Amino acid sequence: MAVLFSGEEFVRLKADLVLYKCALNNMATRVETLVEEFSNLHESNPIEHVKKRLKSPERIAEKLHKRGCELTAENARTRLTDIAGMRVICSYARDIFSIAKVLSNQPDMKILKQRDYVGTPKASGYRSYHIILEVPIYLTDAVKRLPVEVQIRTQAMDFWAALEHKVRYRFNDEMPDSIIRSLYECSEGIAKLDKEMLNIQDIADLTRQVAPKIHH
């Protein structure tokens, strides 16, 4: 049975979601600026693509309900930090930490929380870097600061996470042990693939640097 906000709380939540959307757009603009800089002023752009999403009232209600919280707009604001979310997909694992550092160093944003699931994967094999940033939005009469969760991962990590989410949903969070083991093994294989692809890129870069000198 679906859990839903009451009419009055739903109206309050919808008003808050407008602000969360503004914060998410602000974050997206910052990342787009980085893409432009990397693409035009540096040798390469580590950001492959960006995905952004705003949790629906239904998903917010579901998450609050699972945590045993009353379904109010205030609880959504104070208990949840992932209402606005973004995934930054990059080329190689080492790029993850470079991007996280650049975002963390922006002076008008505050780091609320960060977790490194790349260096220390979850037991399931999940790998990603999570950073929750307090993003300012400038309104006509005030400055509001809202959390935006940014997940930074490689394309291979993103593929694994999407598959794991679909499978977990299909089994209603009660996956058979055989599938859990298979997913973990795939995660280990993906981590190895990420390292091998990075090695190939490093060799290609070194060859490109040396080749002109040999030719000369």
JSON list of N, CA, C and O in Angstrom, two decimals, residues 6-38:
[
{"chain": "A", "resi": 6, "resn": "SER", "atom": "N", "xyz": [-0.16, 14.06, 3.42]},
{"chain": "A", "resi": 6, "resn": "SER", "atom": "CA", "xyz": [-1.49, 14.66, 3.51]},
{"chain": "A", "resi": 6, "resn": "SER", "atom": "C", "xyz": [-1.54, 15.86, 2.58]},
{"chain": "A", "resi": 6, "resn": "SER", "atom": "O", "xyz": [-0.50, 16.36, 2.13]},
{"chain": "A", "resi": 7, "resn": "GLY", "atom": "N", "xyz": [-2.73, 16.35, 2.28]},
{"chain": "A", "resi": 7, "resn": "GLY", "atom": "CA", "xyz": [-2.89, 17.46, 1.34]},
{"chain": "A", "resi": 7, "resn": "GLY", "atom": "C", "xyz": [-2.08, 18.68, 1.70]},
{"chain": "A", "resi": 7, "resn": "GLY", "atom": "O", "xyz": [-1.37, 19.25, 0.86]},
{"chain": "A", "resi": 8, "resn": "GLU", "atom": "N", "xyz": [-2.12, 19.09, 2.99]},
{"chain": "A", "resi": 8, "resn": "GLU", "atom": "CA", "xyz": [-1.42, 20.29, 3.42]},
{"chain": "A", "resi": 8, "resn": "GLU", "atom": "C", "xyz": [0.10, 20.11, 3.35]},
{"chain": "A", "resi": 8, "resn": "GLU", "atom": "O", "xyz": [0.82, 20.99, 2.88]},
{"chain": "A", "resi": 9, "resn": "GLU", "atom": "N", "xyz": [0.57, 18.95, 3.80]},
{"chain": "A", "resi": 9, "resn": "GLU", "atom": "CA", "xyz": [2.02, 18.68, 3.77]},
{"chain": "A", "resi": 9, "resn": "GLU", "atom": "C", "xyz": [2.51, 18.50, 2.33]},
{"chain": "A", "resi": 9, "resn": "GLU", "atom": "O", "xyz": [3.64, 18.86, 2.01]},
{"chain": "A", "resi": 10, "resn": "PHE", "atom": "N", "xyz": [1.66, 17.97, 1.48]},
{"chain": "A", "resi": 10, "resn": "PHE", "atom": "CA", "xyz": [2.02, 17.80, 0.08]},
{"chain": "A", "resi": 10, "resn": "PHE", "atom": "C", "xyz": [2.26, 19.16, -0.57]},
{"chain": "A", "resi": 10, "resn": "PHE", "atom": "O", "xyz": [3.22, 19.33, -1.34]},
{"chain": "A", "resi": 11, "resn": "VAL", "atom": "N", "xyz": [1.41, 20.14, -0.26]},
{"chain": "A", "resi": 11, "resn": "VAL", "atom": "CA", "xyz": [1.57, 21.50, -0.80]},
{"chain": "A", "resi": 11, "resn": "VAL", "atom": "C", "xyz": [2.89, 22.10, -0.32]},
{"chain": "A", "resi": 11, "resn": "VAL", "atom": "O", "xyz": [3.63, 22.72, -1.11]},
{"chain": "A", "resi": 12, "resn": "ARG", "atom": "N", "xyz": [3.20, 21.92, 0.97]},
{"chain": "A", "resi": 12, "resn": "ARG", "atom": "CA", "xyz": [4.47, 22.44, 1.50]},
{"chain": "A", "resi": 12, "resn": "ARG", "atom": "C", "xyz": [5.66, 21.77, 0.82]},
{"chain": "A", "resi": 12, "resn": "ARG", "atom": "O", "xyz": [6.65, 22.43, 0.48]},
{"chain": "A", "resi": 13, "resn": "LEU", "atom": "N", "xyz": [5.56, 20.47, 0.64]},
{"chain": "A", "resi": 13, "resn": "LEU", "atom": "CA", "xyz": [6.65, 19.73, 0.01]},
{"chain": "A", "resi": 13, "resn": "LEU", "atom": "C", "xyz": [6.87, 20.18, -1.43]},
{"chain": "A", "resi": 13, "resn": "LEU", "atom": "O", "xyz": [8.01, 20.35, -1.87]},
{"chain": "A", "resi": 14, "resn": "LYS", "atom": "N", "xyz": [5.79, 20.38, -2.17]},
{"chain": "A", "resi": 14, "resn": "LYS", "atom": "CA", "xyz": [5.91, 20.82, -3.56]},
{"chain": "A", "resi": 14, "resn": "LYS", "atom": "C", "xyz": [6.61, 22.17, -3.64]},
{"chain": "A", "resi": 14, "resn": "LYS", "atom": "O", "xyz": [7.42, 22.40, -4.56]},
{"chain": "A", "resi": 15, "resn": "ALA", "atom": "N", "xyz": [6.32, 23.05, -2.70]},
{"chain": "A", "resi": 15, "resn": "ALA", "atom": "CA", "xyz": [7.00, 24.36, -2.67]},
{"chain": "A", "resi": 15, "resn": "ALA", "atom": "C", "xyz": [8.50, 24.17, -2.40]},
{"chain": "A", "resi": 15, "resn": "ALA", "atom": "O", "xyz": [9.35, 24.83, -3.02]},
{"chain": "A", "resi": 16, "resn": "ASP", "atom": "N", "xyz": [8.83, 23.27, -1.49]},
{"chain": "A", "resi": 16, "resn": "ASP", "atom": "CA", "xyz": [10.24, 22.99, -1.19]},
{"chain": "A", "resi": 16, "resn": "ASP", "atom": "C", "xyz": [10.95, 22.38, -2.40]},
{"chain": "A", "resi": 16, "resn": "ASP", "atom": "O", "xyz": [12.13, 22.67, -2.66]},
{"chain": "A", "resi": 17, "resn": "LEU", "atom": "N", "xyz": [10.25, 21.54, -3.14]},
{"chain": "A", "resi": 17, "resn": "LEU", "atom": "CA", "xyz": [10.87, 20.88, -4.29]},
{"chain": "A", "resi": 17, "resn": "LEU", "atom": "C", "xyz": [11.27, 21.88, -5.37]},
{"chain": "A", "resi": 17, "resn": "LEU", "atom": "O", "xyz": [12.22, 21.63, -6.12]},
{"chain": "A", "resi": 18, "resn": "VAL", "atom": "N", "xyz": [10.58, 23.00, -5.43]},
{"chain": "A", "resi": 18, "resn": "VAL", "atom": "CA", "xyz": [10.97, 24.06, -6.37]},
{"chain": "A", "resi": 18, "resn": "VAL", "atom": "C", "xyz": [12.36, 24.56, -6.01]},
{"chain": "A", "resi": 18, "resn": "VAL", "atom": "O", "xyz": [13.22, 24.76, -6.88]},
{"chain": "A", "resi": 19, "resn": "LEU", "atom": "N", "xyz": [12.62, 24.72, -4.70]},
{"chain": "A", "resi": 19, "resn": "LEU", "atom": "CA", "xyz": [13.93, 25.19, -4.25]},
{"chain": "A", "resi": 19, "resn": "LEU", "atom": "C", "xyz": [15.01, 24.13, -4.48]},
{"chain": "A", "resi": 19, "resn": "LEU", "atom": "O", "xyz": [16.13, 24.46, -4.87]},
{"chain": "A", "resi": 20, "resn": "TYR", "atom": "N", "xyz": [14.66, 22.88, -4.22]},
{"chain": "A", "resi": 20, "resn": "TYR", "atom": "CA", "xyz": [15.61, 21.80, -4.47]},
{"chain": "A", "resi": 20, "resn": "TYR", "atom": "C", "xyz": [15.98, 21.73, -5.95]},
{"chain": "A", "resi": 20, "resn": "TYR", "atom": "O", "xyz": [17.14, 21.46, -6.31]},
{"chain": "A", "resi": 21, "resn": "LYS", "atom": "N", "xyz": [15.00, 21.96, -6.80]},
{"chain": "A", "resi": 21, "resn": "LYS", "atom": "CA", "xyz": [15.27, 21.95, -8.24]},
{"chain": "A", "resi": 21, "resn": "LYS", "atom": "C", "xyz": [16.22, 23.08, -8.61]},
{"chain": "A", "resi": 21, "resn": "LYS", "atom": "O", "xyz": [17.13, 22.90, -9.44]},
{"chain": "A", "resi": 22, "resn": "CYS", "atom": "N", "xyz": [16.05, 24.24, -7.99]},
{"chain": "A", "resi": 22, "resn": "CYS", "atom": "CA", "xyz": [16.96, 25.36, -8.24]},
{"chain": "A", "resi": 22, "resn": "CYS", "atom": "C", "xyz": [18.38, 25.03, -7.79]},
{"chain": "A", "resi": 22, "resn": "CYS", "atom": "O", "xyz": [19.36, 25.34, -8.48]},
{"chain": "A", "resi": 23, "resn": "ALA", "atom": "N", "xyz": [18.50, 24.39, -6.63]},
{"chain": "A", "resi": 23, "resn": "ALA", "atom": "CA", "xyz": [19.82, 23.99, -6.13]},
{"chain": "A", "resi": 23, "resn": "ALA", "atom": "C", "xyz": [20.47, 22.98, -7.08]},
{"chain": "A", "resi": 23, "resn": "ALA", "atom": "O", "xyz": [21.67, 23.05, -7.35]},
{"chain": "A", "resi": 24, "resn": "LEU", "atom": "N", "xyz": [19.66, 22.06, -7.58]},
{"chain": "A", "resi": 24, "resn": "LEU", "atom": "CA", "xyz": [20.17, 21.05, -8.51]},
{"chain": "A", "resi": 24, "resn": "LEU", "atom": "C", "xyz": [20.62, 21.70, -9.82]},
{"chain": "A", "resi": 24, "resn": "LEU", "atom": "O", "xyz": [21.68, 21.35, -10.37]},
{"chain": "A", "resi": 25, "resn": "ASN", "atom": "N", "xyz": [19.85, 22.66, -10.30]},
{"chain": "A", "resi": 25, "resn": "ASN", "atom": "CA", "xyz": [20.24, 23.38, -11.52]},
{"chain": "A", "resi": 25, "resn": "ASN", "atom": "C", "xyz": [21.53, 24.17, -11.31]},
{"chain": "A", "resi": 25, "resn": "ASN", "atom": "O", "xyz": [22.37, 24.26, -12.21]},
{"chain": "A", "resi": 26, "resn": "ASN", "atom": "N", "xyz": [21.67, 24.75, -10.11]},
{"chain": "A", "resi": 26, "resn": "ASN", "atom": "CA", "xyz": [22.89, 25.47, -9.77]},
{"chain": "A", "resi": 26, "resn": "ASN", "atom": "C", "xyz": [24.09, 24.53, -9.84]},
{"chain": "A", "resi": 26, "resn": "ASN", "atom": "O", "xyz": [25.12, 24.85, -10.45]},
{"chain": "A", "resi": 27, "resn": "MET", "atom": "N", "xyz": [23.93, 23.35, -9.25]},
{"chain": "A", "resi": 27, "resn": "MET", "atom": "CA", "xyz": [25.01, 22.36, -9.26]},
{"chain": "A", "resi": 27, "resn": "MET", "atom": "C", "xyz": [25.33, 21.91, -10.68]},
{"chain": "A", "resi": 27, "resn": "MET", "atom": "O", "xyz": [26.49, 21.75, -11.06]},
{"chain": "A", "resi": 28, "resn": "ALA", "atom": "N", "xyz": [24.29, 21.72, -11.48]},
{"chain": "A", "resi": 28, "resn": "ALA", "atom": "CA", "xyz": [24.48, 21.29, -12.87]},
{"chain": "A", "resi": 28, "resn": "ALA", "atom": "C", "xyz": [25.25, 22.34, -13.66]},
{"chain": "A", "resi": 28, "resn": "ALA", "atom": "O", "xyz": [26.11, 22.01, -14.49]},
{"chain": "A", "resi": 29, "resn": "THR", "atom": "N", "xyz": [24.96, 23.61, -13.42]},
{"chain": "A", "resi": 29, "resn": "THR", "atom": "CA", "xyz": [25.66, 24.69, -14.11]},
{"chain": "A", "resi": 29, "resn": "THR", "atom": "C", "xyz": [27.15, 24.68, -13.76]},
{"chain": "A", "resi": 29, "resn": "THR", "atom": "O", "xyz": [28.01, 24.89, -14.62]},
{"chain": "A", "resi": 30, "resn": "ARG", "atom": "N", "xyz": [27.46, 24.42, -12.51]},
{"chain": "A", "resi": 30, "resn": "ARG", "atom": "CA", "xyz": [28.86, 24.37, -12.09]},
{"chain": "A", "resi": 30, "resn": "ARG", "atom": "C", "xyz": [29.60, 23.24, -12.80]},
{"chain": "A", "resi": 30, "resn": "ARG", "atom": "O", "xyz": [30.75, 23.40, -13.24]},
{"chain": "A", "resi": 31, "resn": "VAL", "atom": "N", "xyz": [28.95, 22.09, -12.89]},
{"chain": "A", "resi": 31, "resn": "VAL", "atom": "CA", "xyz": [29.60, 20.95, -13.56]},
{"chain": "A", "resi": 31, "resn": "VAL", "atom": "C", "xyz": [29.73, 21.23, -15.05]},
{"chain": "A", "resi": 31, "resn": "VAL", "atom": "O", "xyz": [30.76, 20.90, -15.67]},
{"chain": "A", "resi": 32, "resn": "GLU", "atom": "N", "xyz": [28.73, 21.85, -15.66]},
{"chain": "A", "resi": 32, "resn": "GLU", "atom": "CA", "xyz": [28.81, 22.21, -17.08]},
{"chain": "A", "resi": 32, "resn": "GLU", "atom": "C", "xyz": [29.98, 23.17, -17.33]},
{"chain": "A", "resi": 32, "resn": "GLU", "atom": "O", "xyz": [30.66, 23.09, -18.36]},
{"chain": "A", "resi": 33, "resn": "THR", "atom": "N", "xyz": [30.20, 24.08, -16.38]},
{"chain": "A", "resi": 33, "resn": "THR", "atom": "CA", "xyz": [31.33, 25.01, -16.50]},
{"chain": "A", "resi": 33, "resn": "THR", "atom": "C", "xyz": [32.65, 24.24, -16.48]},
{"chain": "A", "resi": 33, "resn": "THR", "atom": "O", "xyz": [33.57, 24.54, -17.25]},
{"chain": "A", "resi": 34, "resn": "LEU", "atom": "N", "xyz": [32.74, 23.23, -15.62]},
{"chain": "A", "resi": 34, "resn": "LEU", "atom": "CA", "xyz": [33.95, 22.42, -15.57]},
{"chain": "A", "resi": 34, "resn": "LEU", "atom": "C", "xyz": [34.16, 21.67, -16.88]},
{"chain": "A", "resi": 34, "resn": "LEU", "atom": "O", "xyz": [35.29, 21.56, -17.37]},
{"chain": "A", "resi": 35, "resn": "VAL", "atom": "N", "xyz": [33.08, 21.16, -17.45]},
{"chain": "A", "resi": 35, "resn": "VAL", "atom": "CA", "xyz": [33.17, 20.45, -18.73]},
{"chain": "A", "resi": 35, "resn": "VAL", "atom": "C", "xyz": [33.71, 21.38, -19.81]},
{"chain": "A", "resi": 35, "resn": "VAL", "atom": "O", "xyz": [34.59, 21.00, -20.60]},
{"chain": "A", "resi": 36, "resn": "GLU", "atom": "N", "xyz": [33.22, 22.61, -19.85]},
{"chain": "A", "resi": 36, "resn": "GLU", "atom": "CA", "xyz": [33.68, 23.58, -20.84]},
{"chain": "A", "resi": 36, "resn": "GLU", "atom": "C", "xyz": [35.18, 23.88, -20.63]},
{"chain": "A", "resi": 36, "resn": "GLU", "atom": "O", "xyz": [35.95, 23.97, -21.59]},
{"chain": "A", "resi": 37, "resn": "GLU", "atom": "N", "xyz": [35.56, 24.05, -19.37]},
{"chain": "A", "resi": 37, "resn": "GLU", "atom": "CA", "xyz": [36.97, 24.34, -19.08]},
{"chain": "A", "resi": 37, "resn": "GLU", "atom": "C", "xyz": [37.86, 23.17, -19.48]},
{"chain": "A", "resi": 37, "resn": "GLU", "atom": "O", "xyz": [38.88, 23.36, -20.17]},
{"chain": "A", "resi": 38, "resn": "PHE", "atom": "N", "xyz": [37.49, 21.97, -19.05]},
{"chain": "A", "resi": 38, "resn": "PHE", "atom": "CA", "xyz": [38.30, 20.79, -19.39]},
{"chain": "A", "resi": 38, "resn": "PHE", "atom": "C", "xyz": [38.39, 20.59, -20.90]},
{"chain": "A", "resi": 38, "resn": "PHE", "atom": "O", "xyz": [39.44, 20.27, -21.45]}
]
